[in-house]
mmCIF file of C-alpha atoms in Angstrom:
data_model
loop_
_atom_site.group_PDB
_atom_site.id
_atom_site.type_symbol
_atom_site.label_atom_id
_atom_site.label_comp_id
_atom_site.label_asym_id
_atom_site.label_seq_id
_atom_site.Cartn_x
_atom_site.Cartn_y
_atom_site.Cartn_z
ATOM 1 C CA MET A 1 -97.253 -7.896 100.087
ATOM 2 C CA LYS A 2 -98.392 -6.730 96.909
ATOM 3 C CA LYS A 3 -95.849 -5.014 94.547
ATOM 4 C CA SER A 4 -97.670 -1.573 94.625
ATOM 5 C CA GLY A 5 -96.677 -1.493 98.066
ATOM 6 C CA TRP A 6 -92.902 -1.197 97.179
ATOM 7 C CA LEU A 7 -93.481 2.182 95.102
ATOM 8 C CA ILE A 8 -92.619 5.459 96.781
ATOM 9 C CA GLY A 9 -95.903 7.180 96.928
ATOM 10 C CA SER A 10 -95.147 11.039 96.778
ATOM 11 C CA VAL A 11 -94.497 12.946 94.052
ATOM 12 C CA LEU A 12 -91.104 13.955 94.927
ATOM 13 C CA ALA A 13 -90.196 10.698 95.128
ATOM 14 C CA LEU A 14 -91.647 9.523 91.657
ATOM 15 C CA SER A 15 -89.745 12.659 90.230
ATOM 16 C CA LEU A 16 -86.508 11.145 91.696
ATOM 17 C CA LEU A 17 -86.955 7.853 90.394
ATOM 18 C CA MET A 18 -87.920 9.039 86.972
ATOM 19 C CA GLY A 19 -84.603 10.877 87.203
ATOM 20 C CA ALA A 20 -82.488 7.879 88.372
ATOM 21 C CA CYS A 21 -83.813 5.574 85.370
ATOM 22 C CA GLY A 22 -82.672 8.212 83.100
ATOM 23 C CA ASN A 23 -79.381 8.468 84.171
ATOM 24 C CA ASP A 24 -78.603 4.861 83.701
ATOM 25 C CA LYS A 25 -81.438 2.070 82.113
ATOM 26 C CA ASP A 26 -80.549 -0.515 84.426
ATOM 27 C CA ALA A 27 -84.093 -1.427 84.718
ATOM 28 C CA ALA A 28 -82.990 -4.731 84.718
ATOM 29 C CA ASN A 29 -79.051 -4.150 85.508
ATOM 30 C CA SER A 30 -73.222 2.109 91.404
ATOM 31 C CA ALA A 31 -68.275 5.956 101.559
ATOM 32 C CA ALA A 32 -65.083 4.178 100.765
ATOM 33 C CA SER A 33 -64.556 1.517 97.720
ATOM 34 C CA PRO A 34 -61.896 -0.916 97.462
ATOM 35 C CA SER A 35 -58.498 0.299 95.218
ATOM 36 C CA PRO A 36 -58.294 -0.804 91.565
ATOM 37 C CA SER A 37 -55.293 -2.965 92.861
ATOM 38 C CA ALA A 38 -57.437 -4.740 95.464
ATOM 39 C CA ALA A 39 -59.889 -5.304 93.135
ATOM 40 C CA ALA A 40 -57.146 -6.859 90.918
ATOM 41 C CA SER A 41 -55.807 -9.157 93.437
ATOM 42 C CA VAL A 42 -59.411 -10.594 94.126
ATOM 43 C CA ALA A 43 -60.082 -11.476 90.424
ATOM 44 C CA ALA A 44 -56.727 -12.369 89.477
ATOM 45 C CA SER A 45 -57.029 -15.433 92.347
ATOM 46 C CA ALA A 46 -60.371 -16.329 90.807
ATOM 47 C CA ALA A 47 -59.672 -16.096 87.086
ATOM 48 C CA PRO A 48 -56.554 -17.849 85.128
ATOM 49 C CA SER A 49 -54.343 -15.356 83.498
ATOM 50 C CA ALA A 50 -56.916 -12.679 84.013
ATOM 51 C CA SER A 51 -56.790 -9.500 86.271
ATOM 52 C CA PRO A 52 -59.416 -6.720 86.316
ATOM 53 C CA SER A 53 -56.645 -4.358 86.629
ATOM 54 C CA ALA A 54 -53.885 -5.863 84.941
ATOM 55 C CA SER A 55 -52.394 -3.969 81.937
ATOM 56 C CA PRO A 56 -54.109 -5.215 78.939
ATOM 57 C CA SER A 57 -52.499 -6.976 76.015
ATOM 58 C CA ALA A 58 -51.789 -5.558 72.743
ATOM 59 C CA SER A 59 -54.412 -5.069 70.140
ATOM 60 C CA PRO A 60 -55.491 -8.265 68.708
ATOM 61 C CA ALA A 61 -53.741 -9.558 65.621
ATOM 62 C CA ALA A 62 -56.397 -8.589 62.462
ATOM 63 C CA GLN A 63 -57.831 -11.680 61.664
ATOM 64 C CA GLY A 64 -59.954 -10.699 58.583
ATOM 65 C CA PRO A 65 -63.829 -10.951 58.111
ATOM 66 C CA LYS A 66 -65.634 -13.227 60.615
ATOM 67 C CA THR A 67 -69.188 -13.947 62.073
ATOM 68 C CA ILE A 68 -69.913 -13.700 65.599
ATOM 69 C CA LYS A 69 -72.747 -15.706 67.142
ATOM 70 C CA TYR A 70 -74.066 -14.415 70.166
ATOM 71 C CA LEU A 71 -77.296 -15.087 71.780
ATOM 72 C CA ASP A 72 -79.050 -16.442 68.610
ATOM 73 C CA LYS A 73 -77.735 -13.765 66.865
ATOM 74 C CA GLU A 74 -75.173 -13.545 63.888
ATOM 75 C CA TYR A 75 -72.841 -10.202 63.631
ATOM 76 C CA ALA A 76 -70.308 -9.988 60.528
ATOM 77 C CA LEU A 77 -67.273 -8.218 61.284
ATOM 78 C CA ALA A 78 -64.864 -7.270 58.735
ATOM 79 C CA ASN A 79 -61.954 -7.097 61.179
ATOM 80 C CA ASN A 80 -61.496 -7.440 64.978
ATOM 81 C CA GLN A 81 -58.372 -4.916 65.526
ATOM 82 C CA ASN A 82 -59.947 -1.734 66.603
ATOM 83 C CA ILE A 83 -62.500 -2.346 69.264
ATOM 84 C CA VAL A 84 -64.539 0.055 70.943
ATOM 85 C CA VAL A 85 -66.127 -0.666 74.386
ATOM 86 C CA ALA A 86 -68.985 1.422 74.585
ATOM 87 C CA SER A 87 -70.540 -0.013 77.864
ATOM 88 C CA LEU A 88 -69.075 -0.531 81.095
ATOM 89 C CA GLU A 89 -70.338 -4.257 80.747
ATOM 90 C CA ALA A 90 -67.938 -5.031 77.999
ATOM 91 C CA MET A 91 -65.206 -2.502 79.337
ATOM 92 C CA GLU A 92 -65.438 -5.053 82.724
ATOM 93 C CA ASP A 93 -64.904 -8.096 80.095
ATOM 94 C CA ALA A 94 -62.242 -6.276 78.165
ATOM 95 C CA ALA A 95 -60.185 -6.018 81.640
ATOM 96 C CA VAL A 96 -60.703 -9.743 82.421
ATOM 97 C CA LEU A 97 -59.590 -10.536 79.236
ATOM 98 C CA GLY A 98 -56.726 -8.104 79.042
ATOM 99 C CA VAL A 99 -58.331 -6.658 75.607
ATOM 100 C CA LYS A 100 -56.689 -3.273 74.732
ATOM 101 C CA PRO A 101 -59.788 -1.383 73.534
ATOM 102 C CA VAL A 102 -59.162 1.688 71.001
ATOM 103 C CA GLY A 103 -61.970 3.599 72.537
ATOM 104 C CA ALA A 104 -64.058 3.460 75.670
ATOM 105 C CA VAL A 105 -67.211 5.307 77.214
ATOM 106 C CA THR A 106 -66.949 7.357 80.391
ATOM 107 C CA ASP A 107 -69.591 7.344 83.421
ATOM 108 C CA GLY A 108 -70.586 10.776 82.448
ATOM 109 C CA VAL A 109 -67.272 12.380 83.326
ATOM 110 C CA LYS A 110 -64.656 9.727 82.941
ATOM 111 C CA ILE A 111 -63.321 6.227 82.588
ATOM 112 C CA PRO A 112 -64.646 4.850 85.999
ATOM 113 C CA ASP A 113 -61.682 4.873 88.402
ATOM 114 C CA TYR A 114 -61.936 1.074 88.882
ATOM 115 C CA MET A 115 -61.465 0.381 85.092
ATOM 116 C CA ALA A 116 -58.753 3.270 84.550
ATOM 117 C CA LYS A 117 -55.868 1.053 84.650
ATOM 118 C CA ALA A 118 -57.159 -1.605 82.478
ATOM 119 C CA MET A 119 -58.385 0.957 80.036
ATOM 120 C CA GLU A 120 -54.956 2.842 79.588
ATOM 121 C CA GLY A 121 -54.771 4.163 76.150
ATOM 122 C CA ALA A 122 -58.106 3.931 75.146
ATOM 123 C CA VAL A 123 -59.522 7.249 73.884
ATOM 124 C CA GLU A 124 -62.756 8.362 75.567
ATOM 125 C CA VAL A 125 -65.949 8.453 73.675
ATOM 126 C CA GLY A 126 -68.830 10.133 75.322
ATOM 127 C CA ASN A 127 -70.625 8.798 78.058
ATOM 128 C CA ARG A 128 -72.124 5.216 78.485
ATOM 129 C CA GLN A 129 -75.978 6.283 77.884
ATOM 130 C CA GLN A 130 -75.164 8.062 74.363
ATOM 131 C CA PRO A 131 -71.665 7.237 72.800
ATOM 132 C CA ASN A 132 -70.368 9.858 70.347
ATOM 133 C CA ALA A 133 -70.730 8.243 66.958
ATOM 134 C CA GLU A 134 -68.307 10.844 65.415
ATOM 135 C CA ALA A 135 -65.545 9.948 68.169
ATOM 136 C CA ILE A 136 -66.103 6.411 67.454
ATOM 137 C CA LEU A 137 -65.772 7.020 63.082
ATOM 138 C CA LYS A 138 -62.405 8.725 63.931
ATOM 139 C CA LEU A 139 -60.965 5.788 65.608
ATOM 140 C CA LYS A 140 -62.035 3.505 62.467
ATOM 141 C CA ALA A 141 -63.436 0.763 64.962
ATOM 142 C CA ASP A 142 -64.296 -2.544 63.518
ATOM 143 C CA VAL A 143 -66.602 -3.316 66.273
ATOM 144 C CA ILE A 144 -68.400 -1.694 68.943
ATOM 145 C CA LEU A 145 -69.048 -3.507 72.311
ATOM 146 C CA GLY A 146 -72.361 -1.888 73.567
ATOM 147 C CA THR A 147 -75.198 -2.762 75.694
ATOM 148 C CA SER A 148 -78.656 -3.800 75.281
ATOM 149 C CA LYS A 149 -79.700 -1.155 77.479
ATOM 150 C CA PHE A 150 -79.224 1.301 74.771
ATOM 151 C CA GLN A 151 -81.905 3.440 72.847
ATOM 152 C CA ALA A 152 -83.365 2.445 69.630
ATOM 153 C CA ALA A 153 -81.868 5.821 68.282
ATOM 154 C CA VAL A 154 -78.050 5.234 69.566
ATOM 155 C CA VAL A 155 -78.378 1.574 68.216
ATOM 156 C CA GLU A 156 -79.131 2.935 65.034
ATOM 157 C CA GLN A 157 -76.340 5.439 64.930
ATOM 158 C CA LEU A 158 -73.705 3.342 65.960
ATOM 159 C CA ASN A 159 -74.406 0.699 63.569
ATOM 160 C CA LYS A 160 -73.842 3.289 60.943
ATOM 161 C CA VAL A 161 -70.331 3.494 62.067
ATOM 162 C CA ALA A 162 -69.710 -0.224 62.924
ATOM 163 C CA PRO A 163 -71.111 -3.190 63.745
ATOM 164 C CA MET A 164 -72.790 -2.669 67.189
ATOM 165 C CA ILE A 165 -73.133 -5.805 69.409
ATOM 166 C CA PRO A 166 -75.239 -5.148 72.300
ATOM 167 C CA VAL A 167 -73.825 -6.844 75.124
ATOM 168 C CA SER A 168 -76.422 -7.985 77.711
ATOM 169 C CA HIS A 169 -76.857 -6.414 80.789
ATOM 170 C CA ILE A 170 -78.560 -9.417 82.231
ATOM 171 C CA SER A 171 -76.508 -11.124 84.639
ATOM 172 C CA SER A 172 -77.685 -14.345 83.479
ATOM 173 C CA ASN A 173 -75.826 -13.941 80.349
ATOM 174 C CA TRP A 174 -72.119 -12.962 81.803
ATOM 175 C CA ASP A 175 -70.541 -16.345 80.620
ATOM 176 C CA ALA A 176 -72.005 -15.506 76.933
ATOM 177 C CA ASN A 177 -70.708 -11.984 77.134
ATOM 178 C CA LEU A 178 -67.059 -12.969 77.811
ATOM 179 C CA LEU A 179 -67.090 -15.896 75.102
ATOM 180 C CA MET A 180 -68.327 -13.899 72.772
ATOM 181 C CA LEU A 181 -65.324 -11.369 73.275
ATOM 182 C CA GLY A 182 -63.186 -14.177 73.617
ATOM 183 C CA ASP A 183 -64.156 -15.254 70.078
ATOM 184 C CA ILE A 184 -63.519 -11.694 68.710
ATOM 185 C CA VAL A 185 -60.449 -11.320 70.020
ATOM 186 C CA GLY A 186 -59.249 -14.955 69.402
ATOM 187 C CA LYS A 187 -59.315 -15.679 73.273
ATOM 188 C CA GLN A 188 -61.698 -18.203 72.865
ATOM 189 C CA ASP A 189 -59.827 -21.038 75.347
ATOM 190 C CA GLN A 190 -58.768 -18.413 77.937
ATOM 191 C CA ALA A 191 -62.230 -16.878 78.119
ATOM 192 C CA LYS A 192 -63.865 -20.597 78.311
ATOM 193 C CA GLN A 193 -61.004 -21.311 81.440
ATOM 194 C CA ILE A 194 -62.213 -18.245 83.237
ATOM 195 C CA VAL A 195 -66.124 -19.153 82.995
ATOM 196 C CA ASP A 196 -65.010 -22.548 83.944
ATOM 197 C CA LYS A 197 -62.825 -21.509 87.014
ATOM 198 C CA TYR A 198 -65.586 -19.359 88.092
ATOM 199 C CA LYS A 199 -68.237 -21.833 88.292
ATOM 200 C CA GLN A 200 -66.086 -24.276 90.010
ATOM 201 C CA ASP A 201 -65.375 -21.927 92.629
ATOM 202 C CA ALA A 202 -68.935 -20.647 93.051
ATOM 203 C CA ALA A 203 -69.895 -24.169 93.901
ATOM 204 C CA ALA A 204 -67.289 -24.391 96.414
ATOM 205 C CA ALA A 205 -68.199 -21.218 97.884
ATOM 206 C CA LYS A 206 -71.773 -22.269 98.223
ATOM 207 C CA ASP A 207 -70.841 -25.398 100.272
ATOM 208 C CA LYS A 208 -68.811 -23.277 102.425
ATOM 209 C CA ILE A 209 -71.453 -20.650 103.344
ATOM 210 C CA ALA A 210 -74.546 -23.222 103.246
ATOM 211 C CA ALA A 211 -74.874 -23.659 106.631
ATOM 212 C CA ASN A 212 -74.667 -19.860 107.633
ATOM 213 C CA VAL A 213 -77.235 -18.798 105.238
ATOM 214 C CA LYS A 214 -79.841 -21.324 105.925
ATOM 215 C CA ASP A 215 -83.096 -19.727 106.488
ATOM 216 C CA LYS A 216 -81.486 -16.250 106.164
ATOM 217 C CA LYS A 217 -82.746 -13.514 104.264
ATOM 218 C CA VAL A 218 -80.063 -11.703 102.123
ATOM 219 C CA LEU A 219 -80.411 -8.861 100.108
ATOM 220 C CA PHE A 220 -78.477 -6.573 97.705
ATOM 221 C CA VAL A 221 -79.241 -2.996 96.912
ATOM 222 C CA ARG A 222 -78.152 0.356 95.542
ATOM 223 C CA ILE A 223 -78.933 3.789 96.398
ATOM 224 C CA ARG A 224 -79.440 6.036 93.644
ATOM 225 C CA THR A 225 -80.294 10.195 94.196
ATOM 226 C CA GLY A 226 -80.798 8.959 97.914
ATOM 227 C CA ILE A 227 -83.188 6.510 97.287
ATOM 228 C CA ILE A 228 -83.123 2.542 97.883
ATOM 229 C CA TYR A 229 -83.622 0.469 94.768
ATOM 230 C CA LEU A 230 -84.138 -3.280 94.719
ATOM 231 C CA TYR A 231 -83.435 -5.892 91.736
ATOM 232 C CA PRO A 232 -84.829 -8.943 90.015
ATOM 233 C CA ALA A 233 -83.532 -12.107 91.124
ATOM 234 C CA ASP A 234 -81.460 -12.153 87.614
ATOM 235 C CA VAL A 235 -80.333 -8.622 87.546
ATOM 236 C CA PHE A 236 -77.081 -6.771 89.436
ATOM 237 C CA PHE A 237 -75.189 -8.587 91.858
ATOM 238 C CA ASN A 238 -78.601 -10.831 92.693
ATOM 239 C CA PRO A 239 -77.239 -14.118 90.448
ATOM 240 C CA SER A 240 -74.344 -14.376 92.195
ATOM 241 C CA LEU A 241 -76.292 -14.523 95.576
ATOM 242 C CA TYR A 242 -79.403 -16.596 94.424
ATOM 243 C CA THR A 243 -77.906 -18.649 91.865
ATOM 244 C CA ASP A 244 -73.996 -19.059 92.296
ATOM 245 C CA LEU A 245 -74.114 -19.267 95.983
ATOM 246 C CA GLY A 246 -77.507 -21.034 96.329
ATOM 247 C CA ILE A 247 -79.411 -18.251 98.671
ATOM 248 C CA ALA A 248 -83.157 -18.623 99.167
ATOM 249 C CA VAL A 249 -84.887 -15.583 96.752
ATOM 250 C CA PRO A 250 -86.908 -13.547 99.161
ATOM 251 C CA GLU A 251 -90.231 -13.752 98.480
ATOM 252 C CA GLU A 252 -90.418 -9.586 97.994
ATOM 253 C CA ILE A 253 -87.530 -10.188 95.480
ATOM 254 C CA LYS A 254 -89.559 -12.720 93.282
ATOM 255 C CA VAL A 255 -92.103 -9.813 92.339
ATOM 256 C CA VAL A 256 -89.405 -7.221 91.226
ATOM 257 C CA LYS A 257 -89.654 -7.132 87.492
ATOM 258 C CA ALA A 258 -87.083 -4.056 87.168
ATOM 259 C CA GLN A 259 -84.999 -1.541 89.003
ATOM 260 C CA GLU A 260 -87.617 -0.501 91.901
ATOM 261 C CA ALA A 261 -87.527 1.963 94.432
ATOM 262 C CA VAL A 262 -88.589 1.450 97.988
ATOM 263 C CA ALA A 263 -89.521 3.644 100.720
ATOM 264 C CA LEU A 264 -87.415 3.014 104.095
ATOM 265 C CA GLU A 265 -90.478 2.202 106.050
ATOM 266 C CA LYS A 266 -91.303 -0.800 103.492
ATOM 267 C CA PHE A 267 -87.971 -1.871 103.330
ATOM 268 C CA ALA A 268 -87.367 -2.230 106.909
ATOM 269 C CA GLU A 269 -90.499 -4.525 106.839
ATOM 270 C CA LEU A 270 -87.995 -6.865 104.314
ATOM 271 C CA ASN A 271 -85.665 -7.220 107.855
ATOM 272 C CA PRO A 272 -82.527 -8.732 105.690
ATOM 273 C CA ASP A 273 -80.191 -10.840 107.768
ATOM 274 C CA PHE A 274 -77.518 -10.041 105.440
ATOM 275 C CA LEU A 275 -77.266 -6.596 103.688
ATOM 276 C CA PHE A 276 -75.046 -5.732 100.514
ATOM 277 C CA VAL A 277 -75.493 -1.848 99.999
ATOM 278 C CA GLN A 278 -73.857 -0.048 96.961
ATOM 279 C CA PHE A 279 -73.340 3.584 97.017
ATOM 280 C CA ALA A 280 -71.595 5.805 94.739
ATOM 281 C CA GLU A 281 -70.873 9.701 95.017
ATOM 282 C CA SER A 282 -71.507 10.025 91.677
ATOM 283 C CA GLU A 283 -74.915 8.492 91.444
ATOM 284 C CA ASN A 284 -76.000 10.603 94.699
ATOM 285 C CA LYS A 285 -74.570 14.313 94.020
ATOM 286 C CA ASP A 286 -77.602 15.879 94.990
ATOM 287 C CA GLN A 287 -77.966 13.828 98.282
ATOM 288 C CA PRO A 288 -74.373 13.227 98.887
ATOM 289 C CA LYS A 289 -74.853 12.515 102.842
ATOM 290 C CA SER A 290 -78.215 10.327 102.028
ATOM 291 C CA LEU A 291 -76.072 7.030 102.910
ATOM 292 C CA GLU A 292 -74.933 8.843 106.266
ATOM 293 C CA ASP A 293 -78.707 9.666 106.878
ATOM 294 C CA LEU A 294 -79.958 6.776 106.307
ATOM 295 C CA GLN A 295 -77.678 4.935 108.837
ATOM 296 C CA ASN A 296 -78.661 7.470 111.663
ATOM 297 C CA ASN A 297 -82.350 7.090 110.954
ATOM 298 C CA PRO A 298 -84.102 5.033 113.824
ATOM 299 C CA ILE A 299 -85.941 3.003 111.558
ATOM 300 C CA TRP A 300 -82.919 1.542 109.570
ATOM 301 C CA LYS A 301 -81.740 0.720 112.929
ATOM 302 C CA THR A 302 -84.459 -1.573 113.561
ATOM 303 C CA ILE A 303 -83.130 -3.996 110.687
ATOM 304 C CA ASN A 304 -81.527 -7.261 111.703
ATOM 305 C CA ALA A 305 -78.790 -6.836 109.537
ATOM 306 C CA VAL A 306 -77.785 -3.277 110.719
ATOM 307 C CA LYS A 307 -78.411 -4.414 114.553
ATOM 308 C CA ASN A 308 -76.140 -7.455 114.140
ATOM 309 C CA GLY A 309 -73.501 -5.605 112.330
ATOM 310 C CA LYS A 310 -74.171 -7.441 108.594
ATOM 311 C CA VAL A 311 -74.569 -4.716 106.810
ATOM 312 C CA PHE A 312 -71.580 -4.185 104.206
ATOM 313 C CA VAL A 313 -71.210 -0.871 102.041
ATOM 314 C CA ASN A 314 -69.471 -1.197 98.826
ATOM 315 C CA ALA A 315 -68.057 -4.582 99.185
ATOM 316 C CA VAL A 316 -66.838 -4.336 95.826
ATOM 317 C CA ASP A 317 -66.191 -0.952 93.814
ATOM 318 C CA PRO A 318 -69.474 0.919 93.899
ATOM 319 C CA SER A 319 -69.371 1.131 90.036
ATOM 320 C CA ALA A 320 -69.504 -2.258 88.987
ATOM 321 C CA GLN A 321 -71.945 -3.462 87.018
ATOM 322 C CA GLY A 322 -73.111 -6.528 88.770
ATOM 323 C CA GLY A 323 -73.650 -8.782 86.031
ATOM 324 C CA THR A 324 -70.140 -9.152 84.332
ATOM 325 C CA SER A 325 -67.249 -11.878 84.703
ATOM 326 C CA TRP A 326 -64.936 -8.947 86.660
ATOM 327 C CA SER A 327 -68.122 -7.991 89.081
ATOM 328 C CA LYS A 328 -68.616 -11.543 89.780
ATOM 329 C CA ILE A 329 -64.937 -12.533 90.235
ATOM 330 C CA ALA A 330 -64.191 -9.566 92.410
ATOM 331 C CA PHE A 331 -67.466 -10.323 94.266
ATOM 332 C CA LEU A 332 -67.321 -13.940 95.373
ATOM 333 C CA PRO A 333 -64.443 -13.980 97.805
ATOM 334 C CA VAL A 334 -65.806 -10.684 99.224
ATOM 335 C CA ALA A 335 -69.303 -12.734 99.682
ATOM 336 C CA VAL A 336 -67.816 -15.856 100.921
ATOM 337 C CA ASP A 337 -65.831 -13.662 103.729
ATOM 338 C CA LYS A 338 -69.345 -11.488 104.846
ATOM 339 C CA LEU A 339 -72.010 -14.550 104.769
ATOM 340 C CA GLY A 340 -69.146 -16.565 106.473
ATOM 341 C CA GLN A 341 -69.315 -14.368 109.421
#
């Protein structure tokens, strides 16, 4: 199937797609959702001394000037005491390590509910697409943990306030992201233990579900502005499925290069055997019943996963970024449970 067949052809769908991309530059990496306490218990069982919703520790002790090496680049920090998490990726890692930032971005309205407990005490510093540089300046930030999705103008503005580290939104860099934060706050050993334990747990999980997912097609999609979106194999939660759990990458996913909209008719042709769907009300404000409408559509009902009861809506919090330590730790036991059915 050619890639062009995936794109929605109508002008209306195109405009919605552009709107979705404008709302969140997820070009490579949001119904009911689990409570923060439930997610915390999941992560706590997978990560030593780490709980996504646990009370964060005190701010790191000042360490003075240091150079951080991260993804082949170096960042000179004068201090490490006042940390601002200017992206949800950084926020999720801070939650896992129990780091207490002085400032945190919002999802456009507030700090996401699933991160609220871990971010207690943090001052809101604008939305995640464009953090408020003035608000960050008032906090006397020593380092800003941003995202590689920032526009160039945002990067330039934030770097005038404090060193801004663009935390990668590519899921395969999740361990480098966590280790980098551990280096900043002096929790290198804890970060490494979390990474190592996750990899051990993932290897065990892979063996556990291998027979059940053999020759099966497993997909993870997100519904935004009422449209179904696919992601590349190395983006969002896909690496958890295709790398960590060893599930075969569908041919149709191999050609996806960025967040990509797909019409229902074309999606039905993929005919997945297992399907994870993320649906956040905040991303579907103009189409609040789009998931319900989809579930009632006769075309949707022809999909194997739907017919066999293998569709899992918001298996983890719909705002979770997918390619972070928090997301991966929270998703792993859920994936094992659902894919083992």
